[in-house]
Coordinates of C-alpha atoms (C1' of nucleotides) in Angstrom, one line a residue:
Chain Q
X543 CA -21.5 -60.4 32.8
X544 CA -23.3 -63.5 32.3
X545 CA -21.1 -66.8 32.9
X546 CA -24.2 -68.7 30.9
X547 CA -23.9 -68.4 27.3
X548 CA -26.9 -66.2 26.3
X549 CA -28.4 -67.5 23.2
X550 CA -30.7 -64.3 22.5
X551 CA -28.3 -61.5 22.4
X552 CA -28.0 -59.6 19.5
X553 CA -25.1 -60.6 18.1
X554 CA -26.0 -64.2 17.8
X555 CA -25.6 -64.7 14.2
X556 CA -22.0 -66.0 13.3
X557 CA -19.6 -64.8 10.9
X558 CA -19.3 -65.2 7.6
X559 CA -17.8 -63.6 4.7
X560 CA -20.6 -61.9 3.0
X561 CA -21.7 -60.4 6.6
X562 CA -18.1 -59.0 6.5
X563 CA -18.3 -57.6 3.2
X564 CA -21.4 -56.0 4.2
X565 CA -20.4 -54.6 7.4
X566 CA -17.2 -53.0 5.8
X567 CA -19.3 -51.7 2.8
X568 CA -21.6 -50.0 5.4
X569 CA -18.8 -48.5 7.2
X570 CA -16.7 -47.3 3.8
X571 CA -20.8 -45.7 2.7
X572 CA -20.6 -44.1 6.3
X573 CA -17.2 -43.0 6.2
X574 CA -14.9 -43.5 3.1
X575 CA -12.2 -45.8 2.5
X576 CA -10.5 -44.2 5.8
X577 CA -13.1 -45.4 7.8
X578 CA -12.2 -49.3 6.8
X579 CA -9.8 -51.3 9.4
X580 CA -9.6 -54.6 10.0
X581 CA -9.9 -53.1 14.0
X582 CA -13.1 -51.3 12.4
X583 CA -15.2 -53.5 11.0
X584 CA -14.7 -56.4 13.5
X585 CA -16.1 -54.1 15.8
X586 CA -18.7 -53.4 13.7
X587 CA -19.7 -56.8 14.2
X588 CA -18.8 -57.4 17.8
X589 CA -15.8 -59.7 16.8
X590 CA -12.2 -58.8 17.7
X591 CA -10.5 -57.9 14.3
X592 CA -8.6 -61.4 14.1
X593 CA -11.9 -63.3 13.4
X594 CA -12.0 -61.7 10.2
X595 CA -9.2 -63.1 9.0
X596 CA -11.0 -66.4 8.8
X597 CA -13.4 -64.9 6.3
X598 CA -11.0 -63.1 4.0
X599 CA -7.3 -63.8 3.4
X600 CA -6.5 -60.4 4.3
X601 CA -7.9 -56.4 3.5
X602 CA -6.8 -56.8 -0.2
X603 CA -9.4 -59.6 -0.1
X604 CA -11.7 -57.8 1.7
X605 CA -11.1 -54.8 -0.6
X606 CA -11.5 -56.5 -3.4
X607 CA -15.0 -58.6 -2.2
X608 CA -16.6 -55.1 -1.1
X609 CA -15.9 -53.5 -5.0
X610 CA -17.3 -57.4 -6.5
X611 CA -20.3 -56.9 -4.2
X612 CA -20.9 -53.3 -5.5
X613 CA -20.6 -54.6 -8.9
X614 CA -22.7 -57.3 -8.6
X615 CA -25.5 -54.5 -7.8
X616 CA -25.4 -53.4 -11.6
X617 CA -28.7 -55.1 -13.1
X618 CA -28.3 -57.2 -15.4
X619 CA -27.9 -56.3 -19.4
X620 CA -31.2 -56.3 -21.2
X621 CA -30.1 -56.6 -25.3
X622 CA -32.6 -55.8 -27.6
X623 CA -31.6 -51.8 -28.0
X624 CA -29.4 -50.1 -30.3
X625 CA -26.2 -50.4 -29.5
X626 CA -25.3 -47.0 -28.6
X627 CA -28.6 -46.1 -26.4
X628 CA -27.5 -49.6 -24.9
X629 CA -24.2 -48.4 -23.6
X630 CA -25.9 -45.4 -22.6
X631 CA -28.0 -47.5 -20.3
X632 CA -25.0 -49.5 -19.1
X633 CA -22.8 -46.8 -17.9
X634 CA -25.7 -44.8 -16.2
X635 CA -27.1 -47.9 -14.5
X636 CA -23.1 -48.6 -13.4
X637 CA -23.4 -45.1 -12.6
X638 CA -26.2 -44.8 -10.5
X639 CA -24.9 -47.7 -8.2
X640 CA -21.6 -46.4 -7.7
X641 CA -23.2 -43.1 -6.5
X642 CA -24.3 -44.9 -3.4
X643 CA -20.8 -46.2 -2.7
X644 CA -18.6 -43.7 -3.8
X645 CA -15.3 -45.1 -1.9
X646 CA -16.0 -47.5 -4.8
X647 CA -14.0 -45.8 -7.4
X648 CA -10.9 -45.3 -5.8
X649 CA -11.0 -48.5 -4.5
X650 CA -11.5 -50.2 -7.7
X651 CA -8.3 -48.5 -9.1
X652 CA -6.3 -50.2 -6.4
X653 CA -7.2 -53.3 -7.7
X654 CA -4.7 -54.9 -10.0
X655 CA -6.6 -58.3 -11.0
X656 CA -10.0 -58.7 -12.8
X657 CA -12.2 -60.6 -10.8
X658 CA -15.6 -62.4 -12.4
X659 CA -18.2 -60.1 -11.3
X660 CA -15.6 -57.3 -13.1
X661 CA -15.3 -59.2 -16.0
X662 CA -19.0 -60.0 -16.4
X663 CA -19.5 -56.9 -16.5
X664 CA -17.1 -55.6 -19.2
X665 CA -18.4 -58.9 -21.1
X666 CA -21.5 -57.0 -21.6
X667 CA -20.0 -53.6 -22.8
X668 CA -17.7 -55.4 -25.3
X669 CA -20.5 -57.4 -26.7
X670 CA -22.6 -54.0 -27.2
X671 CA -19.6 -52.1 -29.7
X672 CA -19.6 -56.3 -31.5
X673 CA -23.4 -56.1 -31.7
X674 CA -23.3 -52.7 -32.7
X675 CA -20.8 -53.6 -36.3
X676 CA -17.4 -52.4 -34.3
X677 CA -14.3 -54.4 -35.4
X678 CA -12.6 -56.0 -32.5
X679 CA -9.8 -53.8 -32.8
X680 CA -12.1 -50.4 -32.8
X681 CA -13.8 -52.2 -30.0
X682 CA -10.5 -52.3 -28.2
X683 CA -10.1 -49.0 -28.4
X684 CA -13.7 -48.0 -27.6
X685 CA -13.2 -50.0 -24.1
X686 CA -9.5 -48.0 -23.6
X687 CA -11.2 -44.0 -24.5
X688 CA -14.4 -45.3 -22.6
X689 CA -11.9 -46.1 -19.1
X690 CA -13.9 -45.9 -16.2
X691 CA -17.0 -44.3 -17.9
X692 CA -17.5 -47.9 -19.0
X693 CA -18.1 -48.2 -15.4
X694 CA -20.2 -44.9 -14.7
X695 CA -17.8 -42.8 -13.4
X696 CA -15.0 -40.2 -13.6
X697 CA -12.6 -39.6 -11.0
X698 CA -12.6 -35.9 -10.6
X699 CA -9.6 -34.2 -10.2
X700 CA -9.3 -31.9 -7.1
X701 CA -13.4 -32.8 -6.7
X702 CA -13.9 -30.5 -3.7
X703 CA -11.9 -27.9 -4.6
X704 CA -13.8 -24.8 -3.9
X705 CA -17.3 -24.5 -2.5
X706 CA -17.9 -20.9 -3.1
X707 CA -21.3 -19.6 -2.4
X708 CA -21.8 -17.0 -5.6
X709 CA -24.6 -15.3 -3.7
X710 CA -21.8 -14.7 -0.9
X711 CA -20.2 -11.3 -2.2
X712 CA -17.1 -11.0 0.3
X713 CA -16.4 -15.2 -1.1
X714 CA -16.7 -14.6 -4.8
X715 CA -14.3 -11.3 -4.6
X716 CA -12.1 -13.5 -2.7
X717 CA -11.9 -16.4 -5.5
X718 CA -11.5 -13.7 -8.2
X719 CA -8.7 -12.4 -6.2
X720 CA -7.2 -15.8 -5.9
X721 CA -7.4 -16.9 -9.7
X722 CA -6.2 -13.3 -10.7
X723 CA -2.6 -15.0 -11.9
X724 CA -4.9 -16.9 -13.4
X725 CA -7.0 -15.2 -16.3
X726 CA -8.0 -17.9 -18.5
X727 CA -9.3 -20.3 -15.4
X728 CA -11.1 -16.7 -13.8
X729 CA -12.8 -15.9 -17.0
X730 CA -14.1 -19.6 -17.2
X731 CA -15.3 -19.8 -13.8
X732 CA -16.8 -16.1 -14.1
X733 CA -18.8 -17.0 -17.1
X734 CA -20.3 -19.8 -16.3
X735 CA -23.8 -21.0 -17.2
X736 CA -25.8 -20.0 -13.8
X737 CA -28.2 -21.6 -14.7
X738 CA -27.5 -25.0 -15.0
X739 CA -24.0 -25.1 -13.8
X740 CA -20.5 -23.8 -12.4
X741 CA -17.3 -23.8 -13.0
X742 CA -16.7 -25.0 -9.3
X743 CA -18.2 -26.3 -6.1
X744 CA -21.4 -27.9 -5.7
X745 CA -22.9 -26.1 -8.2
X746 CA -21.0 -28.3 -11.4
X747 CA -23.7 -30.5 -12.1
X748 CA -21.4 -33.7 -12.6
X749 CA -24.2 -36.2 -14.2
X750 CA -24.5 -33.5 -16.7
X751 CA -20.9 -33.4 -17.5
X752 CA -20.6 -37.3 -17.8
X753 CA -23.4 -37.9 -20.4
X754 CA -21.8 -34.5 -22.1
X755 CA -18.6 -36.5 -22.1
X756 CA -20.0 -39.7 -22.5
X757 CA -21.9 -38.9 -25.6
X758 CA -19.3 -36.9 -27.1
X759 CA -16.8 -40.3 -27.3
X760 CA -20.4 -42.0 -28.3
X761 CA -20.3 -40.0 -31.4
X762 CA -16.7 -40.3 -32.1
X763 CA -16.8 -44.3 -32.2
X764 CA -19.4 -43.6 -34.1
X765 CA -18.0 -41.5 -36.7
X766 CA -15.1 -44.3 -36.9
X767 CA -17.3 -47.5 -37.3
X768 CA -18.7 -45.8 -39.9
X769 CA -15.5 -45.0 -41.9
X770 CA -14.1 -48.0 -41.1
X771 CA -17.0 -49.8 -43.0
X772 CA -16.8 -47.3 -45.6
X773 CA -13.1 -48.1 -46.2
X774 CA -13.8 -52.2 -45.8
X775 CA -17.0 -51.5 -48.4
X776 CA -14.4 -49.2 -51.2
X777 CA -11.6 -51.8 -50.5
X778 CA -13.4 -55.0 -50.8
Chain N
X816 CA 31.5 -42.1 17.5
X817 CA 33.7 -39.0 17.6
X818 CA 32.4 -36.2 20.5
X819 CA 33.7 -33.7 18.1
X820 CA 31.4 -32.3 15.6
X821 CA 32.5 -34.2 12.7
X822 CA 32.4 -30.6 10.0
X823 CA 33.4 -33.0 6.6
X824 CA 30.4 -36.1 6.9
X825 CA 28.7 -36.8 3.7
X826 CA 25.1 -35.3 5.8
X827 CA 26.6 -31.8 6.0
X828 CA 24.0 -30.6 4.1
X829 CA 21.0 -29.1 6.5
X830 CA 17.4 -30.1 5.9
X831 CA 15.2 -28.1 4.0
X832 CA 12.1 -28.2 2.6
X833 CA 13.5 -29.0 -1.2
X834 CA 15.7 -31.5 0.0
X835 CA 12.9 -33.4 2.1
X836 CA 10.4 -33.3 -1.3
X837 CA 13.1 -34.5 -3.3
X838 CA 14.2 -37.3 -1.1
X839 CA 10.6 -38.4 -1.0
X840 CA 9.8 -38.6 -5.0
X841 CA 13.0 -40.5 -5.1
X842 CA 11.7 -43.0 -3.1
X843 CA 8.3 -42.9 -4.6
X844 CA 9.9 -43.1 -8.1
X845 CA 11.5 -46.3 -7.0
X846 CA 9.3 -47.9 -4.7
X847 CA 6.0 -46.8 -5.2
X848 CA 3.3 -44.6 -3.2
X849 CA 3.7 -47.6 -0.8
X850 CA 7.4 -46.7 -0.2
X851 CA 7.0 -43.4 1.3
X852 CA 6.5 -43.1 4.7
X853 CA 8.0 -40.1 7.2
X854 CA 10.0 -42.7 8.6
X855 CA 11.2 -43.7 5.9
X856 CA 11.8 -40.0 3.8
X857 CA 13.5 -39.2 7.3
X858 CA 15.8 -42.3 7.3
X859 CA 16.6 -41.7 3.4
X860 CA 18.2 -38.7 4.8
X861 CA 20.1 -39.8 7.8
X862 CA 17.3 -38.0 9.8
X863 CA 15.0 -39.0 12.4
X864 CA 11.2 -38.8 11.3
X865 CA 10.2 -36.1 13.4
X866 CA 12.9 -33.6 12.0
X867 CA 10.9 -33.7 9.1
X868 CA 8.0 -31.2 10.7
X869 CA 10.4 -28.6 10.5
X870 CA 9.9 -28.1 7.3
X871 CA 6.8 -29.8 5.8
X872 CA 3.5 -29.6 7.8
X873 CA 2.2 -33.5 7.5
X874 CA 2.3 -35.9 5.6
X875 CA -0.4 -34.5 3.5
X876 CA 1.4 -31.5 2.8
X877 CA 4.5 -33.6 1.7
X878 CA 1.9 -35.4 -1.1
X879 CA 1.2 -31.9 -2.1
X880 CA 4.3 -30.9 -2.4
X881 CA 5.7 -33.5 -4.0
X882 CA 3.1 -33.1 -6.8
X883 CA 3.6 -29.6 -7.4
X884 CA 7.4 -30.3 -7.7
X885 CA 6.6 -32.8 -10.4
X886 CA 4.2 -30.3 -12.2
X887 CA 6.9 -27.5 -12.3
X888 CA 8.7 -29.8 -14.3
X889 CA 6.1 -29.9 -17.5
X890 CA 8.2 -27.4 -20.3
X891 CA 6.3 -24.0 -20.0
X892 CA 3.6 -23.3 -23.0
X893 CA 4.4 -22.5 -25.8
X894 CA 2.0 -20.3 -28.1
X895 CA 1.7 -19.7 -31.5
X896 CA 0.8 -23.0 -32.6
X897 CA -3.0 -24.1 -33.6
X898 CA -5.1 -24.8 -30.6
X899 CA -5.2 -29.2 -31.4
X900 CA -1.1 -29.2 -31.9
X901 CA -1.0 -26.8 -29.1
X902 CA -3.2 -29.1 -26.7
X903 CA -1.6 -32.3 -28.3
X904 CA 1.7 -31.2 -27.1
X905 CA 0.7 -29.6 -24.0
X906 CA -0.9 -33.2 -22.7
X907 CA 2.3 -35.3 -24.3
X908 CA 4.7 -33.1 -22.7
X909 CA 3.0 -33.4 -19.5
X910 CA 2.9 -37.2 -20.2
X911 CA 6.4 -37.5 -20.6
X912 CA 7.0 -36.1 -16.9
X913 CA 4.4 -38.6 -15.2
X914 CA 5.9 -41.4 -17.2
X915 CA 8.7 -40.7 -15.1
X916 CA 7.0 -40.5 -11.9
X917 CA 3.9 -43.2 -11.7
X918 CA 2.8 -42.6 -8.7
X919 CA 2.2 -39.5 -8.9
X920 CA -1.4 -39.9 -10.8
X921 CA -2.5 -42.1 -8.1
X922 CA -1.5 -39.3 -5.2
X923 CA -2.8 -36.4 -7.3
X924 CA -6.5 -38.1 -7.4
X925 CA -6.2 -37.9 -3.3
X926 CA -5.3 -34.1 -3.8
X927 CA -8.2 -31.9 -2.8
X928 CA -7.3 -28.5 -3.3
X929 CA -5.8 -26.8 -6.0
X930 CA -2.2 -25.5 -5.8
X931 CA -0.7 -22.9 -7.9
X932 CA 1.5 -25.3 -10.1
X933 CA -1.7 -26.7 -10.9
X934 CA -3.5 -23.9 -11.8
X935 CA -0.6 -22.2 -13.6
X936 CA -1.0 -25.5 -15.9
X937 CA -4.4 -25.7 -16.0
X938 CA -4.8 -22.2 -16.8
X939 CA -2.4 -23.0 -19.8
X940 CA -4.9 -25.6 -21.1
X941 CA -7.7 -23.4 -20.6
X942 CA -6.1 -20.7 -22.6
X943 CA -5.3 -22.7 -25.7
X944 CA -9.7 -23.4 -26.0
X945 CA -10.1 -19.6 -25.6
X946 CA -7.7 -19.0 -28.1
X947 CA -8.7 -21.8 -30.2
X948 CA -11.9 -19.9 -30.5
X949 CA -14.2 -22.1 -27.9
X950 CA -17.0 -20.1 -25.9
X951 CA -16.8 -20.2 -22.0
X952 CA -19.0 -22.9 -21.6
X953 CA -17.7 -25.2 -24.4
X954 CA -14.3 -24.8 -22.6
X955 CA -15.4 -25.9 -19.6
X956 CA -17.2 -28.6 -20.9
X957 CA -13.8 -29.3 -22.9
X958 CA -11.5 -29.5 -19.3
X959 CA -14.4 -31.9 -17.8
X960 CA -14.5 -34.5 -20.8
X961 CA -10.7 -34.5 -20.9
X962 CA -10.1 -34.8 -17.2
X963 CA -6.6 -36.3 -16.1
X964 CA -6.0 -36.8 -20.2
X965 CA -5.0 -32.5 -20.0
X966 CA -2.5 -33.8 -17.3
X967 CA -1.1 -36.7 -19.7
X968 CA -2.5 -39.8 -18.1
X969 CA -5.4 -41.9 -17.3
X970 CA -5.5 -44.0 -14.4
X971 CA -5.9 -47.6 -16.4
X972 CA -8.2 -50.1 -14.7
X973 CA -6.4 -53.1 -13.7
X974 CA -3.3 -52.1 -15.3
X975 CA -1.3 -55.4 -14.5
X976 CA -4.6 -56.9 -14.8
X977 CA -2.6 -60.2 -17.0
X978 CA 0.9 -60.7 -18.8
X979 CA 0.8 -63.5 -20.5
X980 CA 2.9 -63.9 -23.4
X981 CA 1.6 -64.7 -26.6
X982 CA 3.9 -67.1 -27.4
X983 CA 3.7 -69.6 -24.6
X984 CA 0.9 -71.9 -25.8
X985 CA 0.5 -73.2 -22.1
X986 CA -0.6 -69.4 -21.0
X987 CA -2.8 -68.5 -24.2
X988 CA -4.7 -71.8 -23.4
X989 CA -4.9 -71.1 -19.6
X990 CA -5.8 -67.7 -20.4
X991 CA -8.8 -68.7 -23.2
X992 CA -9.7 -71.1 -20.6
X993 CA -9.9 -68.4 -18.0
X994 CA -12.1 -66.1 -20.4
X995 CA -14.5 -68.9 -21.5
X996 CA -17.6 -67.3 -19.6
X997 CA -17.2 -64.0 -21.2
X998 CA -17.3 -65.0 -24.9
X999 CA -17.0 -61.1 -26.3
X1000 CA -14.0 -60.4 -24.2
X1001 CA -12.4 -63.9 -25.5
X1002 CA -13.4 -62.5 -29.0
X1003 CA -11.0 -59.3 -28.6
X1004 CA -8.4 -60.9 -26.4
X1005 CA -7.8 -63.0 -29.2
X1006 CA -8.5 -60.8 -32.1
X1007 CA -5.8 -58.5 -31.0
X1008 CA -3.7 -57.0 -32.9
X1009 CA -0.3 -58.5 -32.9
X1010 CA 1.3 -55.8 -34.8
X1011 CA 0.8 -53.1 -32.9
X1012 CA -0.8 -54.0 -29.8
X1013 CA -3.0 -56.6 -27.4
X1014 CA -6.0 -56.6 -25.2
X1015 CA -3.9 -57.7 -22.3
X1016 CA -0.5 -57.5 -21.0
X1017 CA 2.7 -55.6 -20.9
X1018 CA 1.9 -55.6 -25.0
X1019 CA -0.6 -53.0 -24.8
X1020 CA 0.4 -49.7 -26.0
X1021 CA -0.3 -47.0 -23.8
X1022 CA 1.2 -44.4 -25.6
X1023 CA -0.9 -45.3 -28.5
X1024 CA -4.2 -45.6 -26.6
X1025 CA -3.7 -42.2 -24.9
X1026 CA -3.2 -40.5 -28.2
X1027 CA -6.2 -42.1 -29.9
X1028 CA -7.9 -41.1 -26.8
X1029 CA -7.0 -37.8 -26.7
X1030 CA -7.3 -37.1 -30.9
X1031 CA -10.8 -38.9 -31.0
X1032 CA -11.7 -36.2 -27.7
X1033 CA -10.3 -33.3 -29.7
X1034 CA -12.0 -34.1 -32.7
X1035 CA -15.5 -34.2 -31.2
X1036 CA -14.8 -30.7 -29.7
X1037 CA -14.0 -29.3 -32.6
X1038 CA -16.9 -30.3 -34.2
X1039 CA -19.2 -29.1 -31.3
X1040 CA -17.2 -25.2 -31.4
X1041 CA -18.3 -25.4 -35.6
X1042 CA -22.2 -26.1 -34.5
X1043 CA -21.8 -23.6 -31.9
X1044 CA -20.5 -21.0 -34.2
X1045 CA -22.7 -21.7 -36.8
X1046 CA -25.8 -21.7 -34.8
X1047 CA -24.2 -18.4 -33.8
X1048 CA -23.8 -17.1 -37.3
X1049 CA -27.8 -18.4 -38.1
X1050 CA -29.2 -16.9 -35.1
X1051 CA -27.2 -13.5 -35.2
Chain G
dA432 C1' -14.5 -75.0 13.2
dC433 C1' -14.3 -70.7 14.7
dC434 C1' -12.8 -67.0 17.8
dT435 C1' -9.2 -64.6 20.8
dG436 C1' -4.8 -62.5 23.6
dA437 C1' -0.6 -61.4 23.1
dA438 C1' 2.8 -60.0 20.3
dC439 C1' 5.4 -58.0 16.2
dA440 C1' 6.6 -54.7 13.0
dC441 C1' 5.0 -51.0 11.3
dC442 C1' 2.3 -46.2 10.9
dG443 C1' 1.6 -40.5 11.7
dT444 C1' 2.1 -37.2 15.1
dT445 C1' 3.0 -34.5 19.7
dC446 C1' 5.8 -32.5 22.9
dA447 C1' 9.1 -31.6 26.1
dA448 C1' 13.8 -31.8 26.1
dG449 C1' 18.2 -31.2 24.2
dT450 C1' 22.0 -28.5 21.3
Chain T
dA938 C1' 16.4 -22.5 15.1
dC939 C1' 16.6 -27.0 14.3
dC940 C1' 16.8 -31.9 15.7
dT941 C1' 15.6 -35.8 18.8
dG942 C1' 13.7 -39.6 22.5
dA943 C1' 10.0 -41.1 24.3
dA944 C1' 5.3 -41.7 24.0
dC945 C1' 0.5 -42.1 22.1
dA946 C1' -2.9 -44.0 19.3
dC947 C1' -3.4 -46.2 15.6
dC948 C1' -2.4 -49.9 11.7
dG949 C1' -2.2 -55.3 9.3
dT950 C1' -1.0 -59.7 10.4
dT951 C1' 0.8 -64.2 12.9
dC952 C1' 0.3 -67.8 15.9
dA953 C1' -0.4 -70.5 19.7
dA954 C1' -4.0 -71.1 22.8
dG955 C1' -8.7 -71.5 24.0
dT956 C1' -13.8 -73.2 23.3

DNA sequence: ACCTGAACACCGTTCAAGT
DNA sequence: ACCTGAACACCGTTCAAGT
C-alpha cells in the first residue's frame, strides 16, 4: 500500500541460499516432499518463485542442499569406542536426525551424485570396519549389506499399510477376512508379540526392528572378519 | 482424413485396461519413471489423455497397476526345496524380473497399500520361514531385516554416483584427488578389487553384492532359529 | 546485484459434449 | 459405453525488464 519503501516489515531480511534451504526443509517437515515447489517455498518467504533461482541452479539443487543440510545435522564421529558399538552409535545418531525430516530418505535416493557433507559422512563409517581389523574388500561389502542403515534408516515397504486397531473387533475380523488367501501372512500377523509389537500398523515398533536388523548384519561381519583373519593367520 | 470409419487402421484394437498398463511399463522400461505421464501413456496409444480414465482411476492407480503386472511375472513357488535354496531362489527369481524393469523399485517404495500380487508373494516368502521351522515372531523379524532384498533388489544409494574407468590415468588421478578429504574412502576406492569388482562405477557387481547380502542375512537367521530352539529345548 | 512479469512447455484431472 | 475438447489449477524454467 505504501509507495515508501518500509524498512521494518517483516520480511526485510534478503535471500540467500541457506534461508531457502531452510524454508523448503520446513515446508518438506510440514508436508513431505509433495509439499516442495519452487511456487511453494518462494512464498514461504514472500518472494515470487523466480528469486529462488538466484540461490540454487534449480530444484535438483535445492533438493540436493535440503538432504546436505540434514546430513550435516549428524554430530560429529567421536573415535575412541569399539568398532562395532561405534557403528551402532553412528547409524542411530543418523537415525535419530532423519526421524525429524523423514522426506529425507526418499529424497536422498533420488540423488545420483555424492556430495561432501555425504561423503564425510560415509568417511567415518568406512574408517570404523578399517579401525575395527576389516579388510578393505570385507569393508566394501560391509558398506553395500549395511545400504541405508549406514545412514539410519530403512525404507519400508508399503509403511502405512494397515492401521488396524486390534482392540476394534468388527476391524480385526475384517483383516483376517482379507488375508484369508493368505495363510502364512494371517498366521504372522495373528501371532504377533502384543506386547511389544505387531505385524502391522502403528503398533510395529520400527526402532526395534532396525537395531534387530542392524545388529543381526553387525554379527555377520563379525563372524567374517574373524574367519578372514583366521584364514590370513593358517595361510601365512 | 477419410469421413468413413476407416475398419482396417493399425489402432483397431479398443482400449482396455491391460493394454493401457502395458503401454505404460513399456515406456517406463525405456524411459524411466520420468517418462510416464497420462499424456504421454495416452499418446503411446494414439489416444488422447483423458480416454485413459475409462479404464484406470488416476494416475496412482496406473503405478499400482503397473507394479502388480510386473509382480505376476515372478515364476510361482516352488516347494520342496530347503527353506535357504527355497528363499535364495525365491529373491533371485524375483530379481531377475526387476532387472528387467528398474523403475519399478523406485515406484513400489511410493506404493502404500498392499495389493494382492503382493501379498500372494509375500505370503510365499513368509511360508518358506514357517516351513523352514522359524517361530512367528522370528519370521516376522526375518521379512523386516530382509526388506525389499525378499523382492530381489535394494535401492543403491547414489547408484551412478561415479564411472570412471580404471584405466584412464587422467580420471583415477581426478578421482584420488576428489577423495583426498575422506582418506578411508580413498583407502577402499583404491583397494578394490579389480578382479571381481570396484568401489565405484559401472564395475561394481550388483549381482554379487545382493547375493552376499542376502547369504550373510540368511545366515544370521538361521543361527538365531538354532538359539531359539535350543532355548526351547532347555526351557521345556 | 537481486527481484519480477510474462511467457513457455509441460503436468493431472474434470466435465459437458460428442459418437 | 467409450472417447474427446476445452478448461482449470498446478508444475519448472527462461529471459528481458525493472529497481
Amino acid at each position: 500500500m505504501a509507495t515508501q519503501p518500509d524498512t521494518r516489515t517483516e520480511a526485510r531480511t534478503p535471500l540467500s541460499r541457506e534461508r531457502v534451504l531452510q524454508a523448503a526443509i520446513g515446508l518438506a517437515d510440514e508436508g513431505g516432499v509433495d509439499a516442495i515447489s519452487m511456487r511453494k517455498v518462494g512464498q514461504e518467504l514472500g518472494v515470487e518463485a523466480m528469486s529462488l533461482y538466484n540461490h540454487v541452479a534449480n530444484k535438483e539443487d535445492l533438493l540436493t542442499g535440503m538432504v546436505d543440510a540434514i546430513v550435516e545435522e549428524i554430530p560429529p564421529f567421536t573415535p575412541g569406542l569399539d568398532w562395532k558399538t561405534a557403528l551402532r552409535g553412528r547409524a542411530l545418531a543418523a537415525r535419530d536426525v532423519f526421524k525429524r525430516h523423514e522426506w529425507a530418505p526418499r529424497v536422498i535416493e533420488t540423488r545420483t551424485d555424492m556430495t561432501p557433507p555425504m561423503l564425510a559422512y560415509m568417511d567415518s563409517v568406512v574408517g570404523i570396519f578399517i579401525q575395527g581389523g576389516f579388510s578393505m574388500d570385507l569393508t566394501h561389502h560391509a558398506m553395500h549389506v549395511l545400504g541405508s542403515r549406514a545412514f539410519g534408516f530403512t525404507q519400508e515397504l508399503f509403511k502405512e499399510t494397515d492401521e488396524f486397531d486390534e482392540n476394534d473387533e468388527m476391524a480385526m475380523l475384517l483383516m483376517q477376512q482379507m488375508l484369508e488367501p493368505y495363510p502364512n501372512i494371517l498366521a504372522m500377523a495373528m501371532s504377533a508379540d502384543h506386547e511389544h509389537e505387531r505385524m502391522l500398523g502403528p503398533g510395529c515398533d520400527d526402532d526395534l526392528e532396525f537395531v534387530f536388523g542392524l545388529d543381526l548384519i553387525l554379527d555377520g561381519l563379525e563372524r567374517l572378519r574373524d574367519r578372514e583373519t583366521e584364514g590370513a593367520d593358517a595361510a601365512g
